[in-house]
GROMACS .gro file of N, CA and C in nm:
model
  327
    1MET      N    1   1.826   3.375   0.252
    1MET     CA    2   1.709   3.322   0.188
    1MET      C    3   1.607   3.430   0.159
    2TYR      N    4   1.598   3.531   0.241
    2TYR     CA    5   1.494   3.630   0.226
    2TYR      C    6   1.529   3.741   0.127
    3LYS      N    7   1.651   3.747   0.078
    3LYS     CA    8   1.689   3.852  -0.015
    3LYS      C    9   1.604   3.844  -0.140
    4GLY      N   10   1.550   3.957  -0.181
    4GLY     CA   11   1.467   3.962  -0.300
    4GLY      C   12   1.321   3.929  -0.275
    5MET      N   13   1.287   3.892  -0.152
    5MET     CA   14   1.148   3.861  -0.118
    5MET      C   15   1.082   3.986  -0.060
    6THR      N   16   0.953   4.001  -0.082
    6THR     CA   17   0.881   4.109  -0.016
    6THR      C   18   0.860   4.069   0.130
    7PRO      N   19   0.834   4.167   0.218
    7PRO     CA   20   0.805   4.131   0.357
    7PRO      C   21   0.689   4.032   0.368
    8GLY      N   22   0.587   4.048   0.287
    8GLY     CA   23   0.475   3.954   0.288
    8GLY      C   24   0.517   3.814   0.250
    9GLU      N   25   0.605   3.802   0.151
    9GLU     CA   26   0.656   3.671   0.110
    9GLU      C   27   0.740   3.607   0.221
   10VAL      N   28   0.818   3.690   0.291
   10VAL     CA   29   0.896   3.639   0.403
   10VAL      C   30   0.803   3.584   0.511
   11LEU      N   31   0.700   3.660   0.544
   11LEU     CA   32   0.607   3.614   0.647
   11LEU      C   33   0.532   3.488   0.602
   12ASP      N   34   0.497   3.478   0.474
   12ASP     CA   35   0.436   3.355   0.422
   12ASP      C   36   0.530   3.237   0.440
   13ALA      N   37   0.660   3.258   0.415
   13ALA     CA   38   0.758   3.151   0.430
   13ALA      C   39   0.776   3.113   0.578
   14VAL      N   40   0.769   3.210   0.666
   14VAL     CA   41   0.778   3.182   0.810
   14VAL      C   42   0.658   3.099   0.854
   15VAL      N   43   0.539   3.136   0.808
   15VAL     CA   44   0.419   3.060   0.840
   15VAL      C   45   0.434   2.916   0.791
   16GLU      N   46   0.484   2.900   0.668
   16GLU     CA   47   0.505   2.765   0.614
   16GLU      C   48   0.606   2.687   0.698
   17GLY      N   49   0.714   2.754   0.740
   17GLY     CA   50   0.814   2.689   0.824
   17GLY      C   51   0.758   2.644   0.957
   18ILE      N   52   0.675   2.728   1.019
   18ILE     CA   53   0.610   2.690   1.146
   18ILE      C   54   0.517   2.572   1.124
   19ASN      N   55   0.432   2.582   1.021
   19ASN     CA   56   0.330   2.480   0.998
   19ASN      C   57   0.388   2.346   0.952
   20THR      N   58   0.504   2.349   0.886
   20THR     CA   59   0.568   2.224   0.842
   20THR      C   60   0.676   2.181   0.940
   21ARG      N   61   0.693   2.260   1.048
   21ARG     CA   62   0.790   2.229   1.154
   21ARG      C   63   0.933   2.220   1.101
   22ASP      N   64   0.967   2.314   1.011
   22ASP     CA   65   1.099   2.317   0.947
   22ASP      C   66   1.185   2.424   1.012
   23LEU      N   67   1.246   2.389   1.124
   23LEU     CA   68   1.327   2.483   1.200
   23LEU      C   69   1.444   2.537   1.119
   24GLU      N   70   1.506   2.454   1.039
   24GLU     CA   71   1.623   2.500   0.962
   24GLU      C   72   1.586   2.609   0.863
   25SER      N   73   1.471   2.594   0.794
   25SER     CA   74   1.431   2.700   0.701
   25SER      C   75   1.396   2.827   0.776
   26LEU      N   76   1.334   2.815   0.895
   26LEU     CA   77   1.301   2.932   0.974
   26LEU      C   78   1.426   3.009   1.016
   27MET      N   79   1.529   2.938   1.054
   27MET     CA   80   1.652   3.003   1.102
   27MET      C   81   1.720   3.086   0.994
   28THR      N   82   1.693   3.058   0.868
   28THR     CA   83   1.756   3.137   0.760
   28THR      C   84   1.703   3.280   0.757
   29PHE      N   85   1.592   3.308   0.824
   29PHE     CA   86   1.535   3.441   0.827
   29PHE      C   87   1.589   3.527   0.942
   30TYR      N   88   1.670   3.469   1.028
   30TYR     CA   89   1.720   3.540   1.146
   30TYR      C   90   1.869   3.564   1.135
   31GLU      N   91   1.908   3.692   1.136
   31GLU     CA   92   2.050   3.727   1.135
   31GLU      C   93   2.107   3.705   1.274
   32ALA      N   94   2.239   3.709   1.284
   32ALA     CA   95   2.307   3.678   1.410
   32ALA      C   96   2.262   3.769   1.526
   33ASP      N   97   2.225   3.893   1.496
   33ASP     CA   98   2.184   3.985   1.604
   33ASP      C   99   2.031   4.001   1.613
   34ALA      N  100   1.957   3.910   1.552
   34ALA     CA  101   1.811   3.917   1.555
   34ALA      C  102   1.756   3.877   1.691
   35CYS      N  103   1.635   3.921   1.719
   35CYS     CA  104   1.563   3.885   1.841
   35CYS      C  105   1.431   3.821   1.803
   36PHE      N  106   1.374   3.746   1.897
   36PHE     CA  107   1.245   3.682   1.876
   36PHE      C  108   1.165   3.694   2.004
   37ALA      N  109   1.046   3.754   1.994
   37ALA     CA  110   0.958   3.769   2.111
   37ALA      C  111   0.863   3.651   2.114
   38SER      N  112   0.889   3.558   2.205
   38SER     CA  113   0.805   3.438   2.213
   38SER      C  114   0.675   3.465   2.288
   39GLN      N  115   0.677   3.562   2.377
   39GLN     CA  116   0.558   3.605   2.450
   39GLN      C  117   0.589   3.739   2.514
   40PRO      N  118   0.488   3.812   2.557
   40PRO     CA  119   0.515   3.944   2.616
   40PRO      C  120   0.616   3.935   2.730
   41GLY      N  121   0.715   4.022   2.723
   41GLY     CA  122   0.816   4.026   2.827
   41GLY      C  123   0.928   3.925   2.813
   42GLN      N  124   0.923   3.839   2.711
   42GLN     CA  125   1.027   3.739   2.690
   42GLN      C  126   1.089   3.759   2.553
   43LEU      N  127   1.218   3.792   2.550
   43LEU     CA  128   1.286   3.821   2.425
   43LEU      C  129   1.411   3.735   2.411
   44ALA      N  130   1.414   3.654   2.306
   44ALA     CA  131   1.533   3.574   2.274
   44ALA      C  132   1.629   3.666   2.198
   45LYS      N  133   1.754   3.676   2.246
   45LYS     CA  134   1.848   3.774   2.191
   45LYS      C  135   1.973   3.714   2.128
   46SER      N  136   1.981   3.584   2.115
   46SER     CA  137   2.099   3.522   2.054
   46SER      C  138   2.049   3.415   1.957
   47PRO      N  139   2.133   3.376   1.860
   47PRO     CA  140   2.089   3.270   1.769
   47PRO      C  141   2.044   3.144   1.843
   48LYS      N  142   2.114   3.107   1.949
   48LYS     CA  143   2.078   2.988   2.024
   48LYS      C  144   1.941   3.004   2.090
   49SER      N  145   1.915   3.119   2.151
   49SER     CA  146   1.786   3.139   2.219
   49SER      C  147   1.672   3.159   2.118
   50VAL      N  148   1.701   3.218   2.001
   50VAL     CA  149   1.600   3.229   1.895
   50VAL      C  150   1.562   3.089   1.849
   51ARG      N  151   1.664   3.005   1.826
   51ARG     CA  152   1.640   2.867   1.783
   51ARG      C  153   1.556   2.792   1.887
   52GLU      N  154   1.589   2.807   2.014
   52GLU     CA  155   1.516   2.739   2.121
   52GLU      C  156   1.371   2.788   2.127
   53SER      N  157   1.350   2.919   2.114
   53SER     CA  158   1.214   2.974   2.116
   53SER      C  159   1.132   2.923   1.999
   54LEU      N  160   1.192   2.921   1.880
   54LEU     CA  161   1.122   2.868   1.762
   54LEU      C  162   1.093   2.720   1.778
   55ARG      N  163   1.188   2.645   1.833
   55ARG     CA  164   1.169   2.502   1.856
   55ARG      C  165   1.051   2.479   1.951
   56ASN      N  166   1.044   2.557   2.059
   56ASN     CA  167   0.933   2.545   2.153
   56ASN      C  168   0.799   2.575   2.086
   57PHE      N  169   0.798   2.675   1.999
   57PHE     CA  170   0.677   2.711   1.926
   57PHE      C  171   0.636   2.599   1.831
   58ILE      N  172   0.732   2.545   1.757
   58ILE     CA  173   0.707   2.436   1.663
   58ILE      C  174   0.657   2.311   1.737
   59ASP      N  175   0.715   2.285   1.853
   59ASP     CA  176   0.680   2.165   1.930
   59ASP      C  177   0.535   2.165   1.978
   60LEU      N  178   0.468   2.280   1.973
   60LEU     CA  179   0.327   2.285   2.008
   60LEU      C  180   0.241   2.216   1.902
   61LYS      N  181   0.297   2.196   1.782
   61LYS     CA  182   0.231   2.127   1.670
   61LYS      C  183   0.097   2.190   1.636
   62GLY      N  184   0.097   2.323   1.631
   62GLY     CA  185  -0.024   2.395   1.597
   62GLY      C  186  -0.025   2.439   1.452
   63LYS      N  187  -0.125   2.518   1.419
   63LYS     CA  188  -0.138   2.574   1.284
   63LYS      C  189  -0.141   2.725   1.296
   64LEU      N  190  -0.049   2.789   1.226
   64LEU     CA  191  -0.039   2.935   1.225
   64LEU      C  192  -0.101   2.988   1.097
   65ASP      N  193  -0.186   3.088   1.111
   65ASP     CA  194  -0.241   3.162   0.997
   65ASP      C  195  -0.202   3.307   1.017
   66LEU      N  196  -0.162   3.373   0.908
   66LEU     CA  197  -0.122   3.513   0.917
   66LEU      C  198  -0.165   3.585   0.791
   67LYS      N  199  -0.221   3.703   0.809
   67LYS     CA  200  -0.261   3.785   0.695
   67LYS      C  201  -0.196   3.922   0.711
   68VAL      N  202  -0.117   3.960   0.611
   68VAL     CA  203  -0.056   4.092   0.610
   68VAL      C  204  -0.165   4.193   0.575
   69LYS      N  205  -0.182   4.292   0.659
   69LYS     CA  206  -0.284   4.394   0.638
   69LYS      C  207  -0.226   4.518   0.570
   70ARG      N  208  -0.098   4.547   0.599
   70ARG     CA  209  -0.037   4.665   0.541
   70ARG      C  210   0.114   4.657   0.549
   71GLU      N  211   0.181   4.707   0.448
   71GLU     CA  212   0.327   4.721   0.447
   71GLU      C  213   0.359   4.867   0.420
   72LEU      N  214   0.434   4.928   0.508
   72LEU     CA  215   0.479   5.066   0.490
   72LEU      C  216   0.629   5.061   0.465
   73ARG      N  217   0.670   5.093   0.342
   73ARG     CA  218   0.811   5.078   0.303
   73ARG      C  219   0.884   5.211   0.304
   74ALA      N  220   1.009   5.203   0.345
   74ALA     CA  221   1.102   5.315   0.339
   74ALA      C  222   1.240   5.257   0.310
   75SER      N  223   1.289   5.281   0.189
   75SER     CA  224   1.418   5.228   0.147
   75SER      C  225   1.415   5.075   0.155
   76ASP      N  226   1.509   5.016   0.230
   76ASP     CA  227   1.515   4.869   0.238
   76ASP      C  228   1.452   4.814   0.366
   77LEU      N  229   1.372   4.897   0.435
   77LEU     CA  230   1.300   4.852   0.554
   77LEU      C  231   1.150   4.868   0.533
   78ALA      N  232   1.074   4.789   0.606
   78ALA     CA  233   0.928   4.800   0.599
   78ALA      C  234   0.869   4.777   0.738
   79LEU      N  235   0.760   4.845   0.764
   79LEU     CA  236   0.680   4.817   0.882
   79LEU      C  237   0.564   4.732   0.833
   80VAL      N  238   0.551   4.612   0.889
   80VAL     CA  239   0.448   4.519   0.845
   80VAL      C  240   0.343   4.506   0.955
   81ILE      N  241   0.219   4.529   0.916
   81ILE     CA  242   0.106   4.516   1.008
   81ILE      C  243   0.030   4.391   0.967
   82ALA      N  244   0.008   4.301   1.062
   82ALA     CA  245  -0.053   4.172   1.029
   82ALA      C  246  -0.150   4.129   1.138
   83GLU      N  247  -0.238   4.038   1.102
   83GLU     CA  248  -0.325   3.969   1.196
   83GLU      C  249  -0.291   3.822   1.189
   84TRP      N  250  -0.279   3.758   1.304
   84TRP     CA  251  -0.244   3.616   1.304
   84TRP      C  252  -0.329   3.539   1.404
   85SER      N  253  -0.336   3.410   1.381
   85SER     CA  254  -0.400   3.320   1.476
   85SER      C  255  -0.318   3.192   1.481
   86PHE      N  256  -0.321   3.126   1.596
   86PHE     CA  257  -0.248   3.002   1.615
   86PHE      C  258  -0.340   2.906   1.690
   87SER      N  259  -0.363   2.791   1.631
   87SER     CA  260  -0.454   2.692   1.689
   87SER      C  261  -0.378   2.564   1.722
   88VAL      N  262  -0.400   2.512   1.842
   88VAL     CA  263  -0.338   2.388   1.886
   88VAL      C  264  -0.442   2.302   1.956
   89THR      N  265  -0.406   2.177   1.975
   89THR     CA  266  -0.489   2.088   2.056
   89THR      C  267  -0.433   2.091   2.197
   90GLY      N  268  -0.515   2.133   2.290
   90GLY     CA  269  -0.471   2.148   2.428
   90GLY      C  270  -0.490   2.021   2.508
   91PRO      N  271  -0.472   2.031   2.640
   91PRO     CA  272  -0.491   1.917   2.728
   91PRO      C  273  -0.631   1.857   2.712
   92GLY      N  274  -0.638   1.727   2.713
   92GLY     CA  275  -0.766   1.659   2.699
   92GLY      C  276  -0.824   1.665   2.559
   93GLY      N  277  -0.742   1.707   2.462
   93GLY     CA  278  -0.788   1.713   2.324
   93GLY      C  279  -0.874   1.832   2.290
   94LYS      N  280  -0.881   1.928   2.381
   94LYS     CA  281  -0.962   2.047   2.356
   94LYS      C  282  -0.886   2.146   2.269
   95PRO      N  283  -0.954   2.206   2.169
   95PRO     CA  284  -0.887   2.306   2.085
   95PRO      C  285  -0.858   2.434   2.163
   96VAL      N  286  -0.740   2.491   2.138
   96VAL     CA  287  -0.699   2.617   2.199
   96VAL      C  288  -0.657   2.708   2.085
   97SER      N  289  -0.704   2.832   2.088
   97SER     CA  290  -0.673   2.927   1.983
   97SER      C  291  -0.623   3.058   2.042
   98MET      N  292  -0.522   3.117   1.978
   98MET     CA  293  -0.471   3.250   2.014
   98MET      C  294  -0.478   3.333   1.888
   99ALA      N  295  -0.502   3.462   1.904
   99ALA     CA  296  -0.504   3.552   1.790
   99ALA      C  297  -0.460   3.691   1.835
  100ALA      N  298  -0.401   3.765   1.742
  100ALA     CA  299  -0.356   3.901   1.775
  100ALA      C  300  -0.328   3.978   1.647
  101LYS      N  301  -0.308   4.105   1.665
  101LYS     CA  302  -0.259   4.193   1.559
  101LYS      C  303  -0.116   4.226   1.597
  102SER      N  304  -0.031   4.241   1.497
  102SER     CA  305   0.108   4.274   1.526
  102SER      C  306   0.160   4.375   1.425
  103ALA      N  307   0.266   4.442   1.464
  103ALA     CA  308   0.335   4.534   1.376
  103ALA      C  309   0.483   4.522   1.407
  104GLY      N  310   0.563   4.515   1.303
  104GLY     CA  311   0.706   4.503   1.325
  104GLY      C  312   0.785   4.529   1.200
  105PRO      N  313   0.914   4.555   1.218
  105PRO     CA  314   1.000   4.584   1.104
  105PRO      C  315   1.038   4.458   1.028
  106ALA      N  316   1.063   4.476   0.900
  106ALA     CA  317   1.109   4.366   0.815
  106ALA      C  318   1.198   4.425   0.707
  107SER      N  319   1.286   4.342   0.655
  107SER     CA  320   1.366   4.382   0.541
  107SER      C  321   1.277   4.390   0.419
  108ALA      N  322   1.295   4.491   0.338
  108ALA     CA  323   1.212   4.508   0.217
  108ALA      C  324   1.290   4.466   0.095
  109GLY      N  325   1.369   4.363   0.108
  109GLY     CA  326   1.439   4.310  -0.007
  109GLY      C  327   1.583   4.329   0.009
   0.00000   0.00000   0.00000
C-alpha cells in the first residue's frame, strides 16, 4: 500500500488508520520483519505482536495528531522527524494527553 507514497503520506495514512481504528489498513504498512515500539523498552518483533500492539493502541480510542517536521532522503530510505500528540479520555472521564518528538526510518517510495 505504501509504494509510491512519500514518508509524510505514509505517516498521514497511519494517523488516519489509528484515528479511524482501521487495523487492517495499518497492517499494510508493516513488512513481515518490521518492528513496532509501543513504549520505551517494549518492541514488537513479529507480525502477530505488531498487530497486538497496534490493536492495544487503537483500543484506547484516542486521537493521534502528527506533524512531519523534516524528511532526510537517501535513495529509497528516509529519516523522518516528527512531533506527535495522542489524546484519550482517562479514568473518570478526565482527558489524558501524551506528546513527543520522534525520528525514524521510512521507505521513500
